[in-house]
Amino acid sequence: MSLRWGSGSKSGEVQTDEWDSEEEEEKESGGGYMVPKEGGPALRGYPQQPSFLNLEDAASGEDPLLQRSLSAPAGYATYHRRCQYHGIRPDPSVAICLYALHPVVKVSRLAQDLDLIPIVETLKTPAVAQFAREIDLSGLNLGSISALLVAEMVQSCSFLRVLLLGRNALRDEGASMIIAALKGNRELSKIDLRSNRISSAGALKIARLLQEKDVGRALNEVVFVNNHMMQQGVDAISEVCESRKIAVYLDGNLVMAEVLNSLTHGTGLVAAIIAGASMIEEADSRALPLQLYRSIVIFCVSLCCMFASSCFYHSFFRGAKGAKEILKVMDHCSIFLLIAGTYTPILLKFIWSPEHPHSLVGPTLFYLVWGLALVGITMSARLFGKYTPSRKVRAGLALIMGWLIIFSIRLLWQRMPPRCLLLLSLGGVAYTTGVPFYVKGQEVSMYHVVWHISVMIGAALHYLTVLNYVVRPGLEY
């Protein structure tokens, strides 16, 4: 920077020529920094282009590039003017959306709080209101300070229909501020706040705000997936959204319950792999009939599949939607596979076996159970179209399959050792006891943990039944 006495300055007044040295450097390097018309500082890294702060030059024809820029959409020009005024580089994605008059305005890079100021100012102009309907601020790491600007945008931009704020760092205060701003917006129909940091306290505050009828009058969909609302917050928001007929998505908020679900069936998976391998090895060493040996392999594989699919599904409760859906289908299908897999060695040993007189009960039960298992798997995998069976339907079908064994109770009483029948029955009772907790698990997350424990108990009892009375023949007690 050089110092010089200005010809028109008062005596003793120092006038600074701040930009002489920088302009000389830029000329030598071949680059260029724009100097705003009003004398403000140039923007580092901002390419040379016409200033929108003073458009009178266009009338004289001195700047052809500026004349051409006047034909650009008003929203685009306004955005560039506001960026220059605040000394902020324009976001390329926002600029393109405004230039193309696109209904979705998306911010493409991590935004600092100040970056939102020219965007909000531009969105408030009538020119943008003519075409913009959706604002995408996803994945920008916005915090509570940024929520002030977002709330102002929601209040003043009444034309907005969709607001996407997923994958940010909004906490209770910021999220509540944005929801409260819906009081001044009668057009917004969807707000997405997935993967933020909203706790149960924040969820309760949001629920109280949504109870006010003038907050989000047009709202018909809210997304709070993958926050930290816990059971209390999930229940509060679910209740108010149900009363207002608002579709709400709350997956991934029950962290503690999902961790326990993963741990329980993760433990079961490790035990099933070790115990299953041991059982198959022992069955092989005892030279059991091939058909019976295969039935034991089927039982062990179905046990491992059930624990594995359940463990992975609950472990990735915050995973990608597509992967989570696949794991969910596998989890639901594996229940039917396990029931049929448990039946197989029992039927082939005690009912449909060359050791006993021929009876139609054995093959009838075998094919009926596996047929129902295929029906359950087909429904759960949505192979019948878009229809997805409810928890009650799946639980009902599983109970029917599990207790079909009652129709062979006379044969079992005659052919099974008493303790074998007792273990088999206790296993069925353990599974059945857990079913009500499974059905209610969607309302109270910890109930699903109880269901997992009952499944582990039932599986352990049936494992002992197969090991001691199918793999190890000869036990009469």
mmCIF file with all atom_site columns, C-alpha atoms in Angstrom, residues 26-199:
data_model
loop_
_atom_site.group_PDB
_atom_site.id
_atom_site.type_symbol
_atom_site.label_atom_id
_atom_site.label_alt_id
_atom_site.label_comp_id
_atom_site.label_asym_id
_atom_site.label_entity_id
_atom_site.label_seq_id
_atom_site.pdbx_PDB_ins_code
_atom_site.Cartn_x
_atom_site.Cartn_y
_atom_site.Cartn_z
_atom_site.occupancy
_atom_site.B_iso_or_equiv
_atom_site.pdbx_formal_charge
_atom_site.auth_seq_id
_atom_site.auth_comp_id
_atom_site.auth_asym_id
_atom_site.auth_atom_id
_atom_site.pdbx_PDB_model_num
ATOM 1   C CA . GLU A 1 26  ? -2.733  -8.824  -10.902 1.00 0.00 ? 26  GLU A CA 1
ATOM 2   C CA . LYS A 1 27  ? -1.707  -7.254  -14.205 1.00 0.00 ? 27  LYS A CA 1
ATOM 3   C CA . GLU A 1 28  ? 1.641   -9.022  -13.992 1.00 0.00 ? 28  GLU A CA 1
ATOM 4   C CA . SER A 1 29  ? 0.060   -12.377 -13.144 1.00 0.00 ? 29  SER A CA 1
ATOM 5   C CA . GLY A 1 30  ? -2.643  -12.097 -15.789 1.00 0.00 ? 30  GLY A CA 1
ATOM 6   C CA . GLY A 1 31  ? -5.459  -12.508 -13.248 1.00 0.00 ? 31  GLY A CA 1
ATOM 7   C CA . GLY A 1 32  ? -8.052  -10.018 -12.183 1.00 0.00 ? 32  GLY A CA 1
ATOM 8   C CA . TYR A 1 33  ? -9.943  -8.957  -9.093  1.00 0.00 ? 33  TYR A CA 1
ATOM 9   C CA . MET A 1 34  ? -13.112 -7.004  -9.377  1.00 0.00 ? 34  MET A CA 1
ATOM 10  C CA . VAL A 1 35  ? -13.163 -3.609  -7.686  1.00 0.00 ? 35  VAL A CA 1
ATOM 11  C CA . PRO A 1 36  ? -16.726 -2.727  -6.701  1.00 0.00 ? 36  PRO A CA 1
ATOM 12  C CA . LYS A 1 37  ? -18.062 0.457   -8.191  1.00 0.00 ? 37  LYS A CA 1
ATOM 13  C CA . GLU A 1 38  ? -18.758 1.945   -4.781  1.00 0.00 ? 38  GLU A CA 1
ATOM 14  C CA . GLY A 1 39  ? -15.167 1.660   -3.648  1.00 0.00 ? 39  GLY A CA 1
ATOM 15  C CA . GLY A 1 40  ? -15.478 -1.380  -1.350  1.00 0.00 ? 40  GLY A CA 1
ATOM 16  C CA . PRO A 1 41  ? -12.737 -4.010  -1.114  1.00 0.00 ? 41  PRO A CA 1
ATOM 17  C CA . ALA A 1 42  ? -12.281 -6.460  -3.950  1.00 0.00 ? 42  ALA A CA 1
ATOM 18  C CA . LEU A 1 43  ? -13.257 -10.103 -3.389  1.00 0.00 ? 43  LEU A CA 1
ATOM 19  C CA . ARG A 1 44  ? -10.329 -12.487 -3.373  1.00 0.00 ? 44  ARG A CA 1
ATOM 20  C CA . GLY A 1 45  ? -10.830 -15.212 -5.939  1.00 0.00 ? 45  GLY A CA 1
ATOM 21  C CA . TYR A 1 46  ? -13.888 -13.526 -7.446  1.00 0.00 ? 46  TYR A CA 1
ATOM 22  C CA . PRO A 1 47  ? -13.512 -13.551 -11.267 1.00 0.00 ? 47  PRO A CA 1
ATOM 23  C CA . GLN A 1 48  ? -13.585 -10.264 -13.178 1.00 0.00 ? 48  GLN A CA 1
ATOM 24  C CA . GLN A 1 49  ? -17.181 -9.471  -14.116 1.00 0.00 ? 49  GLN A CA 1
ATOM 25  C CA . PRO A 1 50  ? -19.465 -6.413  -14.271 1.00 0.00 ? 50  PRO A CA 1
ATOM 26  C CA . SER A 1 51  ? -20.676 -4.802  -11.076 1.00 0.00 ? 51  SER A CA 1
ATOM 27  C CA . PHE A 1 52  ? -24.417 -4.832  -10.546 1.00 0.00 ? 52  PHE A CA 1
ATOM 28  C CA . LEU A 1 53  ? -24.212 -2.057  -7.976  1.00 0.00 ? 53  LEU A CA 1
ATOM 29  C CA . ASN A 1 54  ? -24.140 0.692   -10.567 1.00 0.00 ? 54  ASN A CA 1
ATOM 30  C CA . LEU A 1 55  ? -26.050 -0.036  -13.756 1.00 0.00 ? 55  LEU A CA 1
ATOM 31  C CA . GLU A 1 56  ? -25.976 3.475   -15.228 1.00 0.00 ? 56  GLU A CA 1
ATOM 32  C CA . ASP A 1 57  ? -22.856 2.577   -17.246 1.00 0.00 ? 57  ASP A CA 1
ATOM 33  C CA . ALA A 1 58  ? -24.968 0.236   -19.356 1.00 0.00 ? 58  ALA A CA 1
ATOM 34  C CA . ALA A 1 59  ? -26.998 3.082   -20.772 1.00 0.00 ? 59  ALA A CA 1
ATOM 35  C CA . SER A 1 60  ? -23.921 4.725   -22.237 1.00 0.00 ? 60  SER A CA 1
ATOM 36  C CA . GLY A 1 61  ? -22.872 1.517   -23.964 1.00 0.00 ? 61  GLY A CA 1
ATOM 37  C CA . GLU A 1 62  ? -19.416 1.663   -22.387 1.00 0.00 ? 62  GLU A CA 1
ATOM 38  C CA . ASP A 1 63  ? -19.634 -1.884  -21.011 1.00 0.00 ? 63  ASP A CA 1
ATOM 39  C CA . PRO A 1 64  ? -21.022 -4.478  -23.502 1.00 0.00 ? 64  PRO A CA 1
ATOM 40  C CA . LEU A 1 65  ? -20.692 -7.326  -20.975 1.00 0.00 ? 65  LEU A CA 1
ATOM 41  C CA . LEU A 1 66  ? -22.767 -5.359  -18.504 1.00 0.00 ? 66  LEU A CA 1
ATOM 42  C CA . GLN A 1 67  ? -25.386 -4.677  -21.166 1.00 0.00 ? 67  GLN A CA 1
ATOM 43  C CA . ARG A 1 68  ? -25.673 -8.403  -21.865 1.00 0.00 ? 68  ARG A CA 1
ATOM 44  C CA . SER A 1 69  ? -25.992 -9.153  -18.149 1.00 0.00 ? 69  SER A CA 1
ATOM 45  C CA . LEU A 1 70  ? -29.073 -6.949  -17.922 1.00 0.00 ? 70  LEU A CA 1
ATOM 46  C CA . SER A 1 71  ? -31.005 -9.606  -19.841 1.00 0.00 ? 71  SER A CA 1
ATOM 47  C CA . ALA A 1 72  ? -30.330 -12.149 -17.060 1.00 0.00 ? 72  ALA A CA 1
ATOM 48  C CA . PRO A 1 73  ? -33.260 -13.062 -14.775 1.00 0.00 ? 73  PRO A CA 1
ATOM 49  C CA . ALA A 1 74  ? -33.903 -10.546 -12.027 1.00 0.00 ? 74  ALA A CA 1
ATOM 50  C CA . GLY A 1 75  ? -33.400 -13.096 -9.240  1.00 0.00 ? 75  GLY A CA 1
ATOM 51  C CA . TYR A 1 76  ? -29.993 -14.053 -10.609 1.00 0.00 ? 76  TYR A CA 1
ATOM 52  C CA . ALA A 1 77  ? -28.904 -10.409 -10.878 1.00 0.00 ? 77  ALA A CA 1
ATOM 53  C CA . THR A 1 78  ? -30.208 -9.629  -7.407  1.00 0.00 ? 78  THR A CA 1
ATOM 54  C CA . TYR A 1 79  ? -28.303 -12.550 -5.922  1.00 0.00 ? 79  TYR A CA 1
ATOM 55  C CA . HIS A 1 80  ? -25.018 -11.359 -7.431  1.00 0.00 ? 80  HIS A CA 1
ATOM 56  C CA . ARG A 1 81  ? -25.636 -7.810  -6.213  1.00 0.00 ? 81  ARG A CA 1
ATOM 57  C CA . ARG A 1 82  ? -26.324 -8.996  -2.682  1.00 0.00 ? 82  ARG A CA 1
ATOM 58  C CA . CYS A 1 83  ? -23.225 -11.234 -2.683  1.00 0.00 ? 83  CYS A CA 1
ATOM 59  C CA . GLN A 1 84  ? -21.039 -8.327  -3.790  1.00 0.00 ? 84  GLN A CA 1
ATOM 60  C CA . TYR A 1 85  ? -22.583 -6.041  -1.216  1.00 0.00 ? 85  TYR A CA 1
ATOM 61  C CA . HIS A 1 86  ? -21.798 -8.487  1.621   1.00 0.00 ? 86  HIS A CA 1
ATOM 62  C CA . GLY A 1 87  ? -18.404 -9.535  0.238   1.00 0.00 ? 87  GLY A CA 1
ATOM 63  C CA . ILE A 1 88  ? -19.412 -13.177 -0.250  1.00 0.00 ? 88  ILE A CA 1
ATOM 64  C CA . ARG A 1 89  ? -18.707 -15.446 -3.202  1.00 0.00 ? 89  ARG A CA 1
ATOM 65  C CA . PRO A 1 90  ? -21.918 -16.611 -4.880  1.00 0.00 ? 90  PRO A CA 1
ATOM 66  C CA . ASP A 1 91  ? -22.798 -20.263 -4.513  1.00 0.00 ? 91  ASP A CA 1
ATOM 67  C CA . PRO A 1 92  ? -22.658 -21.760 -8.042  1.00 0.00 ? 92  PRO A CA 1
ATOM 68  C CA . SER A 1 93  ? -25.638 -24.044 -7.509  1.00 0.00 ? 93  SER A CA 1
ATOM 69  C CA . VAL A 1 94  ? -27.842 -21.222 -6.210  1.00 0.00 ? 94  VAL A CA 1
ATOM 70  C CA . ALA A 1 95  ? -26.762 -18.989 -9.097  1.00 0.00 ? 95  ALA A CA 1
ATOM 71  C CA . ILE A 1 96  ? -27.599 -21.654 -11.692 1.00 0.00 ? 96  ILE A CA 1
ATOM 72  C CA . CYS A 1 97  ? -31.007 -22.383 -10.124 1.00 0.00 ? 97  CYS A CA 1
ATOM 73  C CA . LEU A 1 98  ? -31.867 -18.676 -10.119 1.00 0.00 ? 98  LEU A CA 1
ATOM 74  C CA . TYR A 1 99  ? -30.607 -18.181 -13.662 1.00 0.00 ? 99  TYR A CA 1
ATOM 75  C CA . ALA A 1 100 ? -32.605 -21.165 -14.943 1.00 0.00 ? 100 ALA A CA 1
ATOM 76  C CA . LEU A 1 101 ? -35.719 -20.154 -12.942 1.00 0.00 ? 101 LEU A CA 1
ATOM 77  C CA . HIS A 1 102 ? -35.686 -23.611 -11.378 1.00 0.00 ? 102 HIS A CA 1
ATOM 78  C CA . PRO A 1 103 ? -38.382 -24.333 -8.771  1.00 0.00 ? 103 PRO A CA 1
ATOM 79  C CA . VAL A 1 104 ? -35.810 -26.006 -6.492  1.00 0.00 ? 104 VAL A CA 1
ATOM 80  C CA . VAL A 1 105 ? -33.082 -23.734 -5.133  1.00 0.00 ? 105 VAL A CA 1
ATOM 81  C CA . LYS A 1 106 ? -30.212 -25.800 -3.747  1.00 0.00 ? 106 LYS A CA 1
ATOM 82  C CA . VAL A 1 107 ? -27.084 -24.698 -1.900  1.00 0.00 ? 107 VAL A CA 1
ATOM 83  C CA . SER A 1 108 ? -24.200 -26.847 -3.095  1.00 0.00 ? 108 SER A CA 1
ATOM 84  C CA . ARG A 1 109 ? -21.409 -26.398 -0.565  1.00 0.00 ? 109 ARG A CA 1
ATOM 85  C CA . LEU A 1 110 ? -20.812 -26.134 3.164   1.00 0.00 ? 110 LEU A CA 1
ATOM 86  C CA . ALA A 1 111 ? -22.248 -22.785 4.101   1.00 0.00 ? 111 ALA A CA 1
ATOM 87  C CA . GLN A 1 112 ? -21.065 -20.419 6.748   1.00 0.00 ? 112 GLN A CA 1
ATOM 88  C CA . ASP A 1 113 ? -23.734 -18.440 8.536   1.00 0.00 ? 113 ASP A CA 1
ATOM 89  C CA . LEU A 1 114 ? -22.997 -15.336 6.443   1.00 0.00 ? 114 LEU A CA 1
ATOM 90  C CA . ASP A 1 115 ? -23.407 -17.256 3.178   1.00 0.00 ? 115 ASP A CA 1
ATOM 91  C CA . LEU A 1 116 ? -27.130 -17.546 3.836   1.00 0.00 ? 116 LEU A CA 1
ATOM 92  C CA . ILE A 1 117 ? -27.685 -13.786 4.104   1.00 0.00 ? 117 ILE A CA 1
ATOM 93  C CA . PRO A 1 118 ? -27.636 -12.970 0.350   1.00 0.00 ? 118 PRO A CA 1
ATOM 94  C CA . ILE A 1 119 ? -29.639 -16.135 -0.347  1.00 0.00 ? 119 ILE A CA 1
ATOM 95  C CA . VAL A 1 120 ? -32.371 -15.166 2.116   1.00 0.00 ? 120 VAL A CA 1
ATOM 96  C CA . GLU A 1 121 ? -32.419 -11.579 0.839   1.00 0.00 ? 121 GLU A CA 1
ATOM 97  C CA . THR A 1 122 ? -32.764 -12.808 -2.742  1.00 0.00 ? 122 THR A CA 1
ATOM 98  C CA . LEU A 1 123 ? -35.529 -15.271 -1.901  1.00 0.00 ? 123 LEU A CA 1
ATOM 99  C CA . LYS A 1 124 ? -37.570 -12.454 -0.379  1.00 0.00 ? 124 LYS A CA 1
ATOM 100 C CA . THR A 1 125 ? -37.786 -10.622 -3.724  1.00 0.00 ? 125 THR A CA 1
ATOM 101 C CA . PRO A 1 126 ? -40.967 -10.841 -5.865  1.00 0.00 ? 126 PRO A CA 1
ATOM 102 C CA . ALA A 1 127 ? -38.969 -12.080 -8.874  1.00 0.00 ? 127 ALA A CA 1
ATOM 103 C CA . VAL A 1 128 ? -37.946 -15.292 -7.075  1.00 0.00 ? 128 VAL A CA 1
ATOM 104 C CA . ALA A 1 129 ? -41.435 -15.794 -5.633  1.00 0.00 ? 129 ALA A CA 1
ATOM 105 C CA . GLN A 1 130 ? -42.714 -16.352 -9.175  1.00 0.00 ? 130 GLN A CA 1
ATOM 106 C CA . PHE A 1 131 ? -40.857 -19.648 -9.655  1.00 0.00 ? 131 PHE A CA 1
ATOM 107 C CA . ALA A 1 132 ? -39.129 -20.944 -6.477  1.00 0.00 ? 132 ALA A CA 1
ATOM 108 C CA . ARG A 1 133 ? -41.113 -23.532 -4.517  1.00 0.00 ? 133 ARG A CA 1
ATOM 109 C CA . GLU A 1 134 ? -38.490 -25.645 -2.744  1.00 0.00 ? 134 GLU A CA 1
ATOM 110 C CA . ILE A 1 135 ? -35.322 -24.724 -0.831  1.00 0.00 ? 135 ILE A CA 1
ATOM 111 C CA . ASP A 1 136 ? -32.708 -27.426 -0.271  1.00 0.00 ? 136 ASP A CA 1
ATOM 112 C CA . LEU A 1 137 ? -30.307 -26.628 2.569   1.00 0.00 ? 137 LEU A CA 1
ATOM 113 C CA . SER A 1 138 ? -29.338 -30.244 3.241   1.00 0.00 ? 138 SER A CA 1
ATOM 114 C CA . GLY A 1 139 ? -25.880 -31.198 4.455   1.00 0.00 ? 139 GLY A CA 1
ATOM 115 C CA . LEU A 1 140 ? -24.609 -27.661 5.135   1.00 0.00 ? 140 LEU A CA 1
ATOM 116 C CA . ASN A 1 141 ? -23.715 -28.108 8.827   1.00 0.00 ? 141 ASN A CA 1
ATOM 117 C CA . LEU A 1 142 ? -26.104 -25.322 9.790   1.00 0.00 ? 142 LEU A CA 1
ATOM 118 C CA . GLY A 1 143 ? -26.361 -24.571 13.508  1.00 0.00 ? 143 GLY A CA 1
ATOM 119 C CA . SER A 1 144 ? -28.682 -22.598 15.752  1.00 0.00 ? 144 SER A CA 1
ATOM 120 C CA . ILE A 1 145 ? -27.344 -19.224 14.564  1.00 0.00 ? 145 ILE A CA 1
ATOM 121 C CA . SER A 1 146 ? -28.162 -20.142 10.976  1.00 0.00 ? 146 SER A CA 1
ATOM 122 C CA . ALA A 1 147 ? -31.642 -21.096 12.168  1.00 0.00 ? 147 ALA A CA 1
ATOM 123 C CA . LEU A 1 148 ? -32.344 -17.386 12.709  1.00 0.00 ? 148 LEU A CA 1
ATOM 124 C CA . LEU A 1 149 ? -31.922 -16.791 8.981   1.00 0.00 ? 149 LEU A CA 1
ATOM 125 C CA . VAL A 1 150 ? -33.861 -19.916 8.020   1.00 0.00 ? 150 VAL A CA 1
ATOM 126 C CA . ALA A 1 151 ? -36.725 -18.882 10.308  1.00 0.00 ? 151 ALA A CA 1
ATOM 127 C CA . GLU A 1 152 ? -36.790 -15.422 8.715   1.00 0.00 ? 152 GLU A CA 1
ATOM 128 C CA . MET A 1 153 ? -36.874 -17.037 5.284   1.00 0.00 ? 153 MET A CA 1
ATOM 129 C CA . VAL A 1 154 ? -39.775 -19.312 6.266   1.00 0.00 ? 154 VAL A CA 1
ATOM 130 C CA . GLN A 1 155 ? -41.752 -16.378 7.640   1.00 0.00 ? 155 GLN A CA 1
ATOM 131 C CA . SER A 1 156 ? -41.181 -13.967 4.778   1.00 0.00 ? 156 SER A CA 1
ATOM 132 C CA . CYS A 1 157 ? -41.160 -16.405 1.820   1.00 0.00 ? 157 CYS A CA 1
ATOM 133 C CA . SER A 1 158 ? -44.800 -17.442 1.848   1.00 0.00 ? 158 SER A CA 1
ATOM 134 C CA . PHE A 1 159 ? -44.455 -19.064 -1.582  1.00 0.00 ? 159 PHE A CA 1
ATOM 135 C CA . LEU A 1 160 ? -42.303 -21.942 -0.267  1.00 0.00 ? 160 LEU A CA 1
ATOM 136 C CA . ARG A 1 161 ? -43.847 -25.422 -0.378  1.00 0.00 ? 161 ARG A CA 1
ATOM 137 C CA . VAL A 1 162 ? -40.892 -27.619 0.660   1.00 0.00 ? 162 VAL A CA 1
ATOM 138 C CA . LEU A 1 163 ? -37.967 -26.945 3.011   1.00 0.00 ? 163 LEU A CA 1
ATOM 139 C CA . LEU A 1 164 ? -35.159 -29.515 3.228   1.00 0.00 ? 164 LEU A CA 1
ATOM 140 C CA . LEU A 1 165 ? -32.834 -29.173 6.231   1.00 0.00 ? 165 LEU A CA 1
ATOM 141 C CA . GLY A 1 166 ? -31.509 -32.704 6.606   1.00 0.00 ? 166 GLY A CA 1
ATOM 142 C CA . ARG A 1 167 ? -27.958 -33.614 7.689   1.00 0.00 ? 167 ARG A CA 1
ATOM 143 C CA . ASN A 1 168 ? -27.258 -30.357 9.521   1.00 0.00 ? 168 ASN A CA 1
ATOM 144 C CA . ALA A 1 169 ? -26.286 -29.538 13.111  1.00 0.00 ? 169 ALA A CA 1
ATOM 145 C CA . LEU A 1 170 ? -29.565 -28.009 14.260  1.00 0.00 ? 170 LEU A CA 1
ATOM 146 C CA . ARG A 1 171 ? -30.264 -28.519 17.948  1.00 0.00 ? 171 ARG A CA 1
ATOM 147 C CA . ASP A 1 172 ? -33.425 -28.037 19.991  1.00 0.00 ? 172 ASP A CA 1
ATOM 148 C CA . GLU A 1 173 ? -33.416 -24.243 19.958  1.00 0.00 ? 173 GLU A CA 1
ATOM 149 C CA . GLY A 1 174 ? -32.757 -23.905 16.230  1.00 0.00 ? 174 GLY A CA 1
ATOM 150 C CA . ALA A 1 175 ? -35.282 -26.552 15.187  1.00 0.00 ? 175 ALA A CA 1
ATOM 151 C CA . SER A 1 176 ? -37.969 -25.057 17.451  1.00 0.00 ? 176 SER A CA 1
ATOM 152 C CA . MET A 1 177 ? -37.273 -21.606 16.024  1.00 0.00 ? 177 MET A CA 1
ATOM 153 C CA . ILE A 1 178 ? -37.853 -22.868 12.481  1.00 0.00 ? 178 ILE A CA 1
ATOM 154 C CA . ILE A 1 179 ? -41.063 -24.708 13.416  1.00 0.00 ? 179 ILE A CA 1
ATOM 155 C CA . ALA A 1 180 ? -42.345 -21.598 15.215  1.00 0.00 ? 180 ALA A CA 1
ATOM 156 C CA . ALA A 1 181 ? -41.719 -19.580 12.030  1.00 0.00 ? 181 ALA A CA 1
ATOM 157 C CA . LEU A 1 182 ? -44.327 -21.722 10.254  1.00 0.00 ? 182 LEU A CA 1
ATOM 158 C CA . LYS A 1 183 ? -46.896 -19.539 11.961  1.00 0.00 ? 183 LYS A CA 1
ATOM 159 C CA . GLY A 1 184 ? -46.267 -16.949 9.278   1.00 0.00 ? 184 GLY A CA 1
ATOM 160 C CA . ASN A 1 185 ? -46.293 -19.374 6.350   1.00 0.00 ? 185 ASN A CA 1
ATOM 161 C CA . ARG A 1 186 ? -49.513 -20.814 4.949   1.00 0.00 ? 186 ARG A CA 1
ATOM 162 C CA . GLU A 1 187 ? -48.040 -22.638 1.941   1.00 0.00 ? 187 GLU A CA 1
ATOM 163 C CA . LEU A 1 188 ? -45.258 -24.860 3.340   1.00 0.00 ? 188 LEU A CA 1
ATOM 164 C CA . SER A 1 189 ? -46.436 -28.475 3.104   1.00 0.00 ? 189 SER A CA 1
ATOM 165 C CA . LYS A 1 190 ? -43.246 -30.411 3.895   1.00 0.00 ? 190 LYS A CA 1
ATOM 166 C CA . ILE A 1 191 ? -40.282 -29.842 6.194   1.00 0.00 ? 191 ILE A CA 1
ATOM 167 C CA . ASP A 1 192 ? -37.397 -32.305 6.443   1.00 0.00 ? 192 ASP A CA 1
ATOM 168 C CA . LEU A 1 193 ? -35.215 -32.169 9.581   1.00 0.00 ? 193 LEU A CA 1
ATOM 169 C CA . ARG A 1 194 ? -33.641 -35.612 9.344   1.00 0.00 ? 194 ARG A CA 1
ATOM 170 C CA . SER A 1 195 ? -30.181 -36.320 10.801  1.00 0.00 ? 195 SER A CA 1
ATOM 171 C CA . ASN A 1 196 ? -29.937 -33.272 13.027  1.00 0.00 ? 196 ASN A CA 1
ATOM 172 C CA . ARG A 1 197 ? -29.408 -33.109 16.803  1.00 0.00 ? 197 ARG A CA 1
ATOM 173 C CA . ILE A 1 198 ? -32.918 -32.739 18.164  1.00 0.00 ? 198 ILE A CA 1
ATOM 174 C CA . SER A 1 199 ? -33.263 -34.280 21.641  1.00 0.00 ? 199 SER A CA 1
#
